[in-house]
């Protein structure tokens, strides 16, 4: 093998090391046929180098360091030879110093303490008469200089900025950049030298000086003010570069030193920002650069791009900005995607400064939306969003809707959300708003967000003159989209609007001028809703909307009552329990006659609209917060059904308090529905305090398997529709539960949830209003003057016990509760790495302090305490609810436990 051949030539390892040159080592490594053979060769060479390094007077030290650098490049450890670099640097010979400094930069970095040993040698070399040796020291500092080294050598480097040798001045300027980055406090030492270098005639020195000036300006605004007086000099240099003839030394792609031009333009942009005088001084040269630079090659495009940035960043006149935008418009027509991408991102910055100038290139920007490159499409879309205003909303909305039909799947969700925001923000009138939103529902399909559908419903409820028009438009869209299984948002909104305003949809008196002449009969509306109920593609939440809409139309379409009852009967055999229960309850309501059905299924009041400024910022927004309206019987306490995709369709506050006294929301508790199922109790009985639904059952990924206790209610109820004794239950024995008591009231109230009786209302149990003379447990305790402090065991299992002590820190604010959790361990094994985590519903806020420790001693020998501060925004209507997660390590085994906390009433 090559190893044997090399060893045979050298005779022994030491001879091999001393006779092998770097090129021979490289040749031997390349000749290795396997990785094992290469490792054997490297190991043998490393051993020979080690032996050679022991000889302090060895004449092959520089060769050994060169070979160490090669081995380092191959990925083999070379830390054992790093000190040899320090030895070579200290020698007087230039070849040895050169290898030593090269090894220092390759084998070491600033994190290693060995660099501290070379500081004195470097300082001496900076003062060396040989400018090449001084240049080696400056190169080393520019690569591995630490903050400590920078403080030591800063005076020497600053003095070298005034050197007579351009080679040294250039390297000193680059080294100064590293020093001011490491220690910004030293920047003042280099300002004077940098100012002198800006007048240097050597291109290399000037390039390094401009780089150093840029770094100084970034560090401190004071330096920007200092360098502004050099703007005329910089302008003169840039103008000379533009007018310079051909120079082989500096020409790149037909441009004189484009690297220096780019740096000068960046510095001018920094100096002209926020200063009108400096901007005026450089406006002519910027116009010259923008007008006379050839953009056919990449070097020219780089100069033009920096010129555009300089024009945008300075206080330029309008004509210059138009010129800059036109250059970016030419970039958009370039075949190179990189240039187009840069142009789009730069135009996005210009929009904030001069929107009108960018509008001239709107057509080109819209064409970029259809580009094959995904990054171009994404950048173009962001720019189109920024270009939309009141005057072009119709044109750009049409373009965006057309693109929505062919857009990639990953773009559709964000695109539909953006289009809906722009429509809501810039719609010229409500009729156009309705038409465009219907088209968005058709083309967006399942990618339309629930919040956008909610906002559309809110708009319709607040536009009485358009309710019939919107219903007919949605009817046509839903009828034509029956074969499209992904348009369930359209089906849900259409069903909701037809259920609320179906009588206006079929009425001829609600037709508008210029409206498509569509004759819709009552039977057509009922058949459409029946088709939604029979569509096996439709999600259960959409069918819940449709069945409630049918029930509402059953009280308004007198000729279709039997058809509605027939459709209800079919749904009554559905495999979906929620749909089955709703259908059965609606049938029970119809059996009682119009006296009960009409007030229960009356039209919902208009929902309060939110301001455009607060709701529809194009830059982005979170989930819509809701609007509170009064609670309705059967409407629930503010939530939807289980898995309700449109349960919060109209954007009402999810945390709206119910009218229940003492604690939980009636039957439609948000967390009860979303996290732990729903209350399946039929009828209209008041929900007991301490409902059986776990409000946090799935908060941490598991369902609560244990039951919770209920407290029976003793409140008597009278029939709200009769003046005497309560008659038979209108829903009696529908679910086999016996007659529930009805809540006394005079007339139905507006629904708390805009879709409460559509998505979670009839199935949910409404809350009973408290008696006028009743007091909640918390208020009773306050009246009695007793302390509001309660303790109980929140968790106990296998000897681990967590007890809660709950106190009210502020007597004037009963919504705040301070909980002190104390964990004890009565088992025989200590709990290590103990962590207690807690979660509360979104109607509450939780703040946890740090625990007193992370281990719980065995046999009750110690305890761990932790403070939790809970604020219940619906104190008096919803009880405290909390989910715990406990984790620890016992005997080498990891244990994780979860529990739901049952707080005592009154908190």
Tab-separated table of N, CA, C and O in Angstrom, residues 100-207:
chain	number	residue	atom	x	y	z
A	100	UNK	N	2.694	30.512	10.625
A	100	UNK	CA	2.196	30.592	11.995
A	100	UNK	C	0.892	31.371	12.079
A	100	UNK	O	-0.065	30.944	12.746
A	101	UNK	N	0.826	32.535	11.416
A	101	UNK	CA	-0.410	33.319	11.447
A	101	UNK	C	-1.557	32.602	10.723
A	101	UNK	O	-2.714	32.657	11.142
A	102	UNK	N	-1.219	31.935	9.623
A	102	UNK	CA	-2.249	31.181	8.903
A	102	UNK	C	-2.798	30.062	9.780
A	102	UNK	O	-4.019	29.845	9.849
A	103	UNK	N	-1.888	29.340	10.460
A	103	UNK	CA	-2.340	28.300	11.371
A	103	UNK	C	-3.147	28.866	12.520
A	103	UNK	O	-4.130	28.257	12.980
A	104	UNK	N	-2.771	30.033	13.002
A	104	UNK	CA	-3.517	30.679	14.085
A	104	UNK	C	-4.955	30.966	13.659
A	104	UNK	O	-5.902	30.757	14.432
A	105	UNK	N	-5.134	31.424	12.429
A	105	UNK	CA	-6.480	31.755	11.954
A	105	UNK	C	-7.298	30.524	11.590
A	105	UNK	O	-8.530	30.533	11.698
A	106	UNK	N	-6.633	29.442	11.169
A	106	UNK	CA	-7.353	28.234	10.746
A	106	UNK	C	-7.631	27.311	11.922
A	106	UNK	O	-8.736	26.785	12.084
A	107	UNK	N	-6.626	27.082	12.762
A	107	UNK	CA	-6.745	26.091	13.832
A	107	UNK	C	-7.385	26.643	15.101
A	107	UNK	O	-7.886	25.878	15.917
A	108	UNK	N	-7.371	27.971	15.279
A	108	UNK	CA	-7.892	28.573	16.506
A	108	UNK	C	-9.044	29.507	16.190
A	108	UNK	O	-9.244	29.923	15.046
A	109	UNK	N	-9.788	29.844	17.216
A	109	UNK	CA	-10.808	30.877	17.105
A	109	UNK	C	-10.790	31.702	18.378
A	109	UNK	O	-10.049	31.419	19.321
A	110	UNK	N	-11.634	32.723	18.414
A	110	UNK	CA	-11.584	33.669	19.518
A	110	UNK	C	-12.016	33.072	20.849
A	110	UNK	O	-11.768	33.663	21.903
A	111	UNK	N	-12.644	31.920	20.851
A	111	UNK	CA	-13.109	31.327	22.103
A	111	UNK	C	-12.010	30.599	22.863
A	111	UNK	O	-12.214	30.207	24.005
A	112	UNK	N	-10.879	30.367	22.263
A	112	UNK	CA	-9.816	29.596	22.905
A	112	UNK	C	-8.826	30.528	23.601
A	112	UNK	O	-8.458	31.588	23.078
A	113	UNK	N	-8.409	30.119	24.778
A	113	UNK	CA	-7.542	30.957	25.606
A	113	UNK	C	-6.124	31.089	25.052
A	113	UNK	O	-5.368	31.953	25.484
A	114	UNK	N	-5.767	30.224	24.101
A	114	UNK	CA	-4.424	30.301	23.523
A	114	UNK	C	-4.199	31.660	22.857
A	114	UNK	O	-3.071	32.165	22.798
A	115	UNK	N	-5.283	32.280	22.382
A	115	UNK	CA	-5.133	33.565	21.689
A	115	UNK	C	-4.560	34.643	22.607
A	115	UNK	O	-3.928	35.599	22.129
A	116	UNK	N	-4.766	34.509	23.914
A	116	UNK	CA	-4.231	35.501	24.845
A	116	UNK	C	-2.699	35.504	24.849
A	116	UNK	O	-2.065	36.519	25.157
A	117	UNK	N	-2.095	34.371	24.486
A	117	UNK	CA	-0.635	34.258	24.537
A	117	UNK	C	0.053	34.954	23.364
A	117	UNK	O	1.267	35.158	23.390
A	118	UNK	N	-0.709	35.290	22.328
A	118	UNK	CA	-0.095	35.892	21.143
A	118	UNK	C	-0.318	37.388	21.082
A	118	UNK	O	0.116	38.041	20.127
A	119	UNK	N	-1.004	37.959	22.071
A	119	UNK	CA	-1.321	39.393	22.019
A	119	UNK	C	-0.050	40.240	21.953
A	119	UNK	O	0.064	41.161	21.128
A	120	UNK	N	0.920	39.923	22.791
A	120	UNK	CA	2.150	40.725	22.818
A	120	UNK	C	2.922	40.606	21.509
A	120	UNK	O	3.461	41.591	20.982
A	121	UNK	N	2.968	39.383	20.952
A	121	UNK	CA	3.658	39.192	19.674
A	121	UNK	C	2.985	39.981	18.566
A	121	UNK	O	3.658	40.609	17.720
A	122	UNK	N	1.662	39.992	18.572
A	122	UNK	CA	0.925	40.737	17.546
A	122	UNK	C	1.185	42.233	17.679
A	122	UNK	O	1.374	42.949	16.682
A	123	UNK	N	1.198	42.727	18.910
A	123	UNK	CA	1.474	44.154	19.106
A	123	UNK	C	2.852	44.534	18.558
A	123	UNK	O	3.027	45.591	17.937
A	124	UNK	N	3.804	43.658	18.782
A	124	UNK	CA	5.148	43.934	18.263
A	124	UNK	C	5.174	43.902	16.746
A	124	UNK	O	5.838	44.723	16.090
A	125	UNK	N	4.438	42.928	16.166
A	125	UNK	CA	4.430	42.825	14.703
A	125	UNK	C	3.691	43.993	14.056
A	125	UNK	O	3.969	44.353	12.904
A	126	UNK	N	2.718	44.590	14.767
A	126	UNK	CA	2.030	45.748	14.208
A	126	UNK	C	2.988	46.929	14.024
A	126	UNK	O	2.760	47.797	13.165
A	127	UNK	N	4.047	46.965	14.828
A	127	UNK	CA	5.030	48.054	14.729
A	127	UNK	C	6.228	47.676	13.852
A	127	UNK	O	7.177	48.458	13.745
A	128	UNK	N	6.194	46.502	13.226
A	128	UNK	CA	7.324	46.027	12.436
A	128	UNK	C	7.526	46.903	11.203
A	128	UNK	O	6.579	47.396	10.592
A	129	UNK	N	8.827	47.079	10.815
A	129	UNK	CA	9.115	47.897	9.656
A	129	UNK	C	8.680	47.248	8.350
A	129	UNK	O	8.403	47.931	7.374
A	130	UNK	N	8.620	45.918	8.339
A	130	UNK	CA	8.175	45.191	7.143
A	130	UNK	C	6.642	45.250	7.081
A	130	UNK	O	5.955	44.715	7.950
A	131	UNK	N	6.139	45.908	6.067
A	131	UNK	CA	4.676	46.076	6.000
A	131	UNK	C	3.960	44.748	5.769
A	131	UNK	O	2.769	44.625	6.093
A	132	UNK	N	4.627	43.751	5.218
A	132	UNK	CA	3.978	42.448	5.046
A	132	UNK	C	3.768	41.761	6.394
A	132	UNK	O	2.738	41.113	6.622
A	133	UNK	N	4.707	41.906	7.290
A	133	UNK	CA	4.543	41.326	8.631
A	133	UNK	C	3.439	42.060	9.386
A	133	UNK	O	2.593	41.447	10.058
A	134	UNK	N	3.412	43.396	9.272
A	134	UNK	CA	2.324	44.157	9.886
A	134	UNK	C	0.972	43.739	9.298
A	134	UNK	O	-0.039	43.638	10.014
A	135	UNK	N	0.969	43.470	7.993
A	135	UNK	CA	-0.269	43.010	7.362
A	135	UNK	C	-0.708	41.655	7.880
A	135	UNK	O	-1.913	41.401	8.042
A	136	UNK	N	0.255	40.735	8.149
A	136	UNK	CA	-0.106	39.438	8.734
A	136	UNK	C	-0.757	39.608	10.095
A	136	UNK	O	-1.763	38.947	10.416
A	137	UNK	N	-0.195	40.489	10.920
A	137	UNK	CA	-0.768	40.715	12.248
A	137	UNK	C	-2.166	41.307	12.139
A	137	UNK	O	-3.080	40.925	12.889
A	138	UNK	N	-2.375	42.230	11.211
A	138	UNK	CA	-3.705	42.830	11.031
A	138	UNK	C	-4.713	41.799	10.533
A	138	UNK	O	-5.879	41.801	10.958
A	139	UNK	N	-4.292	40.911	9.643
A	139	UNK	CA	-5.189	39.848	9.161
A	139	UNK	C	-5.614	38.935	10.301
A	139	UNK	O	-6.783	38.547	10.418
A	140	UNK	N	-4.646	38.574	11.150
A	140	UNK	CA	-4.957	37.704	12.280
A	140	UNK	C	-5.946	38.376	13.225
A	140	UNK	O	-6.909	37.754	13.698
A	141	UNK	N	-5.740	39.655	13.517
A	141	UNK	CA	-6.666	40.382	14.384
A	141	UNK	C	-8.059	40.464	13.767
A	141	UNK	O	-9.078	40.355	14.459
A	142	UNK	N	-8.107	40.669	12.477
A	142	UNK	CA	-9.404	40.751	11.811
A	142	UNK	C	-10.190	39.466	11.852
A	142	UNK	O	-11.415	39.474	11.659
A	143	UNK	N	-9.504	38.334	12.124
A	143	UNK	CA	-10.194	37.032	12.139
A	143	UNK	C	-10.478	36.504	13.536
A	143	UNK	O	-11.536	35.902	13.760
A	144	UNK	N	-9.550	36.689	14.477
A	144	UNK	CA	-9.726	36.044	15.788
A	144	UNK	C	-9.639	37.032	16.941
A	144	UNK	O	-9.494	36.628	18.090
A	145	UNK	N	-9.762	38.303	16.675
A	145	UNK	CA	-9.622	39.306	17.740
A	145	UNK	C	-10.758	39.179	18.749
A	145	UNK	O	-11.945	39.138	18.379
A	146	UNK	N	-10.410	39.119	20.023
A	146	UNK	CA	-11.398	39.101	21.105
A	146	UNK	C	-11.532	40.507	21.676
A	146	UNK	O	-10.777	41.419	21.321
A	147	UNK	N	-12.502	40.703	22.568
A	147	UNK	CA	-12.705	42.019	23.167
A	147	UNK	C	-11.470	42.456	23.950
A	147	UNK	O	-11.070	43.630	23.902
A	148	UNK	N	-10.839	41.515	24.677
A	148	UNK	CA	-9.645	41.861	25.455
A	148	UNK	C	-8.490	42.256	24.535
A	148	UNK	O	-7.780	43.246	24.778
A	149	UNK	N	-8.286	41.474	23.465
A	149	UNK	CA	-7.234	41.809	22.512
A	149	UNK	C	-7.510	43.155	21.848
A	149	UNK	O	-6.581	43.944	21.609
A	150	UNK	N	-8.792	43.426	21.548
A	150	UNK	CA	-9.140	44.679	20.884
A	150	UNK	C	-8.746	45.878	21.738
A	150	UNK	O	-8.223	46.878	21.225
A	151	UNK	N	-8.989	45.802	23.033
A	151	UNK	CA	-8.624	46.911	23.917
A	151	UNK	C	-7.097	47.095	23.966
A	151	UNK	O	-6.608	48.231	24.082
A	152	UNK	N	-6.368	45.991	23.852
A	152	UNK	CA	-4.907	46.081	23.934
A	152	UNK	C	-4.282	46.659	22.664
A	152	UNK	O	-3.284	47.396	22.731
A	153	UNK	N	-4.820	46.318	21.520
A	153	UNK	CA	-4.157	46.687	20.254
A	153	UNK	C	-4.824	47.861	19.562
A	153	UNK	O	-4.359	48.287	18.498
A	154	UNK	N	-5.937	48.397	20.111
A	154	UNK	CA	-6.660	49.478	19.441
A	154	UNK	C	-5.763	50.678	19.125
A	154	UNK	O	-5.826	51.221	18.001
A	155	UNK	N	-4.904	51.157	20.040
A	155	UNK	CA	-4.057	52.316	19.682
A	155	UNK	C	-3.131	52.041	18.508
A	155	UNK	O	-2.953	52.906	17.628
A	156	UNK	N	-2.517	50.857	18.469
A	156	UNK	CA	-1.612	50.530	17.379
A	156	UNK	C	-2.356	50.470	16.045
A	156	UNK	O	-1.870	50.974	15.020
A	157	UNK	N	-3.554	49.854	16.056
A	157	UNK	CA	-4.321	49.748	14.807
A	157	UNK	C	-4.773	51.124	14.350
A	157	UNK	O	-4.720	51.452	13.150
A	158	UNK	N	-5.236	51.962	15.279
A	158	UNK	CA	-5.669	53.316	14.909
A	158	UNK	C	-4.520	54.119	14.300
A	158	UNK	O	-4.723	54.892	13.348
A	159	UNK	N	-3.299	53.934	14.819
A	159	UNK	CA	-2.151	54.664	14.254
A	159	UNK	C	-1.816	54.175	12.854
A	159	UNK	O	-1.326	54.951	12.019
A	160	UNK	N	-2.078	52.886	12.573
A	160	UNK	CA	-1.776	52.350	11.248
A	160	UNK	C	-2.724	52.880	10.176
A	160	UNK	O	-2.448	52.741	8.976
A	161	UNK	N	-3.863	53.467	10.582
A	161	UNK	CA	-4.747	54.095	9.595
A	161	UNK	C	-4.062	55.263	8.903
A	161	UNK	O	-4.468	55.667	7.799
A	162	UNK	N	-3.021	55.811	9.534
A	162	UNK	CA	-2.286	56.939	8.960
A	162	UNK	C	-0.983	56.487	8.294
A	162	UNK	O	-0.134	57.324	7.977
A	163	UNK	N	-0.807	55.195	8.109
A	163	UNK	CA	0.420	54.678	7.512
A	163	UNK	C	0.609	55.209	6.100
A	163	UNK	O	-0.360	55.486	5.366
A	164	UNK	N	1.867	55.320	5.691
A	164	UNK	CA	2.170	55.773	4.334
A	164	UNK	C	1.949	54.681	3.298
A	164	UNK	O	1.882	54.974	2.102
A	165	UNK	N	1.861	53.440	3.754
A	165	UNK	CA	1.702	52.310	2.840
A	165	UNK	C	0.221	51.986	2.680
A	165	UNK	O	-0.486	51.729	3.661
A	166	UNK	N	-0.291	51.999	1.434
A	166	UNK	CA	-1.714	51.734	1.189
A	166	UNK	C	-2.099	50.310	1.590
A	166	UNK	O	-3.243	50.062	2.000
A	167	UNK	N	-1.159	49.387	1.458
A	167	UNK	CA	-1.416	47.992	1.846
A	167	UNK	C	-1.756	47.916	3.332
A	167	UNK	O	-2.701	47.233	3.739
A	168	UNK	N	-0.998	48.634	4.142
A	168	UNK	CA	-1.234	48.618	5.592
A	168	UNK	C	-2.505	49.385	5.930
A	168	UNK	O	-3.294	48.967	6.789
A	169	UNK	N	-2.745	50.525	5.283
A	169	UNK	CA	-3.961	51.306	5.575
A	169	UNK	C	-5.217	50.489	5.284
A	169	UNK	O	-6.182	50.513	6.051
A	170	UNK	N	-5.195	49.772	4.177
A	170	UNK	CA	-6.362	48.956	3.802
A	170	UNK	C	-6.643	47.893	4.857
A	170	UNK	O	-7.780	47.730	5.318
A	171	UNK	N	-5.601	47.161	5.264
A	171	UNK	CA	-5.805	46.090	6.242
A	171	UNK	C	-6.131	46.665	7.620
A	171	UNK	O	-6.890	46.066	8.389
A	172	UNK	N	-5.579	47.835	7.952
A	172	UNK	CA	-5.884	48.466	9.234
A	172	UNK	C	-7.358	48.875	9.297
A	172	UNK	O	-8.002	48.756	10.347
A	173	UNK	N	-7.902	49.356	8.176
A	173	UNK	CA	-9.322	49.736	8.152
A	173	UNK	C	-10.219	48.520	8.360
A	173	UNK	O	-11.203	48.558	9.118
A	174	UNK	N	-9.890	47.407	7.706
A	174	UNK	CA	-10.693	46.190	7.893
A	174	UNK	C	-10.566	45.648	9.313
A	174	UNK	O	-11.540	45.170	9.901
A	175	UNK	N	-9.353	45.709	9.867
A	175	UNK	CA	-9.169	45.264	11.245
A	175	UNK	C	-9.943	46.156	12.213
A	175	UNK	O	-10.476	45.687	13.220
A	176	UNK	N	-10.037	47.448	11.907
A	176	UNK	CA	-10.777	48.375	12.758
A	176	UNK	C	-12.263	48.027	12.800
A	176	UNK	O	-12.929	48.218	13.830
A	177	UNK	N	-12.809	47.519	11.696
A	177	UNK	CA	-14.212	47.104	11.678
A	177	UNK	C	-14.456	46.020	12.719
A	177	UNK	O	-15.431	46.049	13.485
A	178	UNK	N	-13.545	45.047	12.794
A	178	UNK	CA	-13.664	43.969	13.786
A	178	UNK	C	-13.555	44.536	15.209
A	178	UNK	O	-14.306	44.126	16.097
A	179	UNK	N	-12.662	45.473	15.417
A	179	UNK	CA	-12.445	46.004	16.759
A	179	UNK	C	-13.677	46.781	17.247
A	179	UNK	O	-14.131	46.605	18.389
A	180	UNK	N	-14.255	47.634	16.409
A	180	UNK	CA	-15.410	48.425	16.851
A	180	UNK	C	-16.652	47.542	17.029
A	180	UNK	O	-17.546	47.875	17.814
A	181	UNK	N	-16.715	46.426	16.318
A	181	UNK	CA	-17.817	45.494	16.549
A	181	UNK	C	-17.672	44.797	17.898
A	181	UNK	O	-18.658	44.580	18.607
A	182	UNK	N	-16.444	44.444	18.232
A	182	UNK	CA	-16.209	43.768	19.502
A	182	UNK	C	-16.328	44.723	20.685
A	182	UNK	O	-16.886	44.377	21.723
A	183	UNK	N	-15.788	45.936	20.535
A	183	UNK	CA	-15.823	46.916	21.635
A	183	UNK	C	-16.308	48.244	21.057
A	183	UNK	O	-15.503	49.077	20.611
A	184	UNK	N	-17.623	48.478	21.025
A	184	UNK	CA	-18.143	49.731	20.454
A	184	UNK	C	-17.611	50.979	21.161
A	184	UNK	O	-17.571	52.059	20.551
A	185	UNK	N	-17.198	50.854	22.414
A	185	UNK	CA	-16.695	52.027	23.132
A	185	UNK	C	-15.416	52.584	22.515
A	185	UNK	O	-15.043	53.738	22.778
A	186	UNK	N	-14.715	51.778	21.724
A	186	UNK	CA	-13.463	52.221	21.109
A	186	UNK	C	-13.681	52.937	19.779
A	186	UNK	O	-12.710	53.314	19.121
A	187	UNK	N	-14.944	53.116	19.371
A	187	UNK	CA	-15.225	53.673	18.042
A	187	UNK	C	-14.644	55.066	17.867
A	187	UNK	O	-14.176	55.425	16.775
A	188	UNK	N	-14.660	55.870	18.921
A	188	UNK	CA	-14.182	57.257	18.790
A	188	UNK	C	-12.717	57.329	18.370
A	188	UNK	O	-12.288	58.317	17.747
A	189	UNK	N	-11.919	56.316	18.695
A	189	UNK	CA	-10.508	56.332	18.353
A	189	UNK	C	-10.265	56.225	16.843
A	189	UNK	O	-9.168	56.552	16.363
A	190	UNK	N	-11.277	55.744	16.105
A	190	UNK	CA	-11.083	55.481	14.678
A	190	UNK	C	-11.790	56.496	13.789
A	190	UNK	O	-11.702	56.408	12.564
A	191	UNK	N	-12.543	57.424	14.384
A	191	UNK	CA	-13.320	58.362	13.576
A	191	UNK	C	-12.392	59.275	12.773
A	191	UNK	O	-12.583	59.475	11.560
A	192	UNK	N	-11.368	59.824	13.409
A	192	UNK	CA	-10.474	60.758	12.708
A	192	UNK	C	-9.722	60.065	11.564
A	192	UNK	O	-9.633	60.594	10.443
A	193	UNK	N	-9.206	58.886	11.844
A	193	UNK	CA	-8.491	58.153	10.795
A	193	UNK	C	-9.394	57.788	9.645
A	193	UNK	O	-8.982	57.839	8.464
A	194	UNK	N	-10.639	57.437	9.923
A	194	UNK	CA	-11.586	57.089	8.856
A	194	UNK	C	-11.882	58.297	7.987
A	194	UNK	O	-11.985	58.189	6.760
A	195	UNK	N	-12.013	59.463	8.619
A	195	UNK	CA	-12.290	60.686	7.847
A	195	UNK	C	-11.174	60.972	6.856
A	195	UNK	O	-11.428	61.395	5.721
A	196	UNK	N	-9.944	60.740	7.267
A	196	UNK	CA	-8.815	60.965	6.354
A	196	UNK	C	-8.818	59.954	5.206
A	196	UNK	O	-8.529	60.295	4.051
A	197	UNK	N	-9.155	58.707	5.524
A	197	UNK	CA	-9.132	57.672	4.482
A	197	UNK	C	-10.215	57.882	3.427
A	197	UNK	O	-10.100	57.374	2.310
A	198	UNK	N	-11.291	58.603	3.760
A	198	UNK	CA	-12.352	58.831	2.780
A	198	UNK	C	-11.887	59.708	1.621
A	198	UNK	O	-12.581	59.803	0.603
A	199	UNK	N	-10.737	60.336	1.780
A	199	UNK	CA	-10.180	61.147	0.689
A	199	UNK	C	-9.051	60.423	-0.034
A	199	UNK	O	-8.379	61.024	-0.897
A	200	UNK	N	-8.817	59.171	0.295
A	200	UNK	CA	-7.731	58.407	-0.313
A	200	UNK	C	-8.032	58.118	-1.780
A	200	UNK	O	-9.190	57.923	-2.167
A	201	UNK	N	-6.993	58.076	-2.590
A	201	UNK	CA	-7.172	57.838	-4.021
A	201	UNK	C	-7.093	56.360	-4.375
A	201	UNK	O	-7.455	55.972	-5.484
A	202	UNK	N	-6.597	55.544	-3.460
A	202	UNK	CA	-6.482	54.117	-3.724
A	202	UNK	C	-7.854	53.457	-3.542
A	202	UNK	O	-8.502	53.593	-2.489
A	203	UNK	N	-8.313	52.734	-4.553
A	203	UNK	CA	-9.651	52.160	-4.509
A	203	UNK	C	-9.810	51.163	-3.361
A	203	UNK	O	-10.846	51.131	-2.696
A	204	UNK	N	-8.812	50.351	-3.136
A	204	UNK	CA	-8.912	49.364	-2.063
A	204	UNK	C	-9.013	50.022	-0.701
A	204	UNK	O	-9.825	49.619	0.153
A	205	UNK	N	-8.178	51.042	-0.476
A	205	UNK	CA	-8.227	51.772	0.796
A	205	UNK	C	-9.573	52.476	0.946
A	205	UNK	O	-10.197	52.464	2.018
A	206	UNK	N	-10.058	53.085	-0.128
A	206	UNK	CA	-11.330	53.801	-0.077
A	206	UNK	C	-12.497	52.853	0.215
A	206	UNK	O	-13.397	53.177	0.994
A	207	UNK	N	-12.474	51.672	-0.398
A	207	UNK	CA	-13.527	50.689	-0.150
A	207	UNK	C	-13.551	50.281	1.325
A	207	UNK	O	-14.622	50.208	1.946
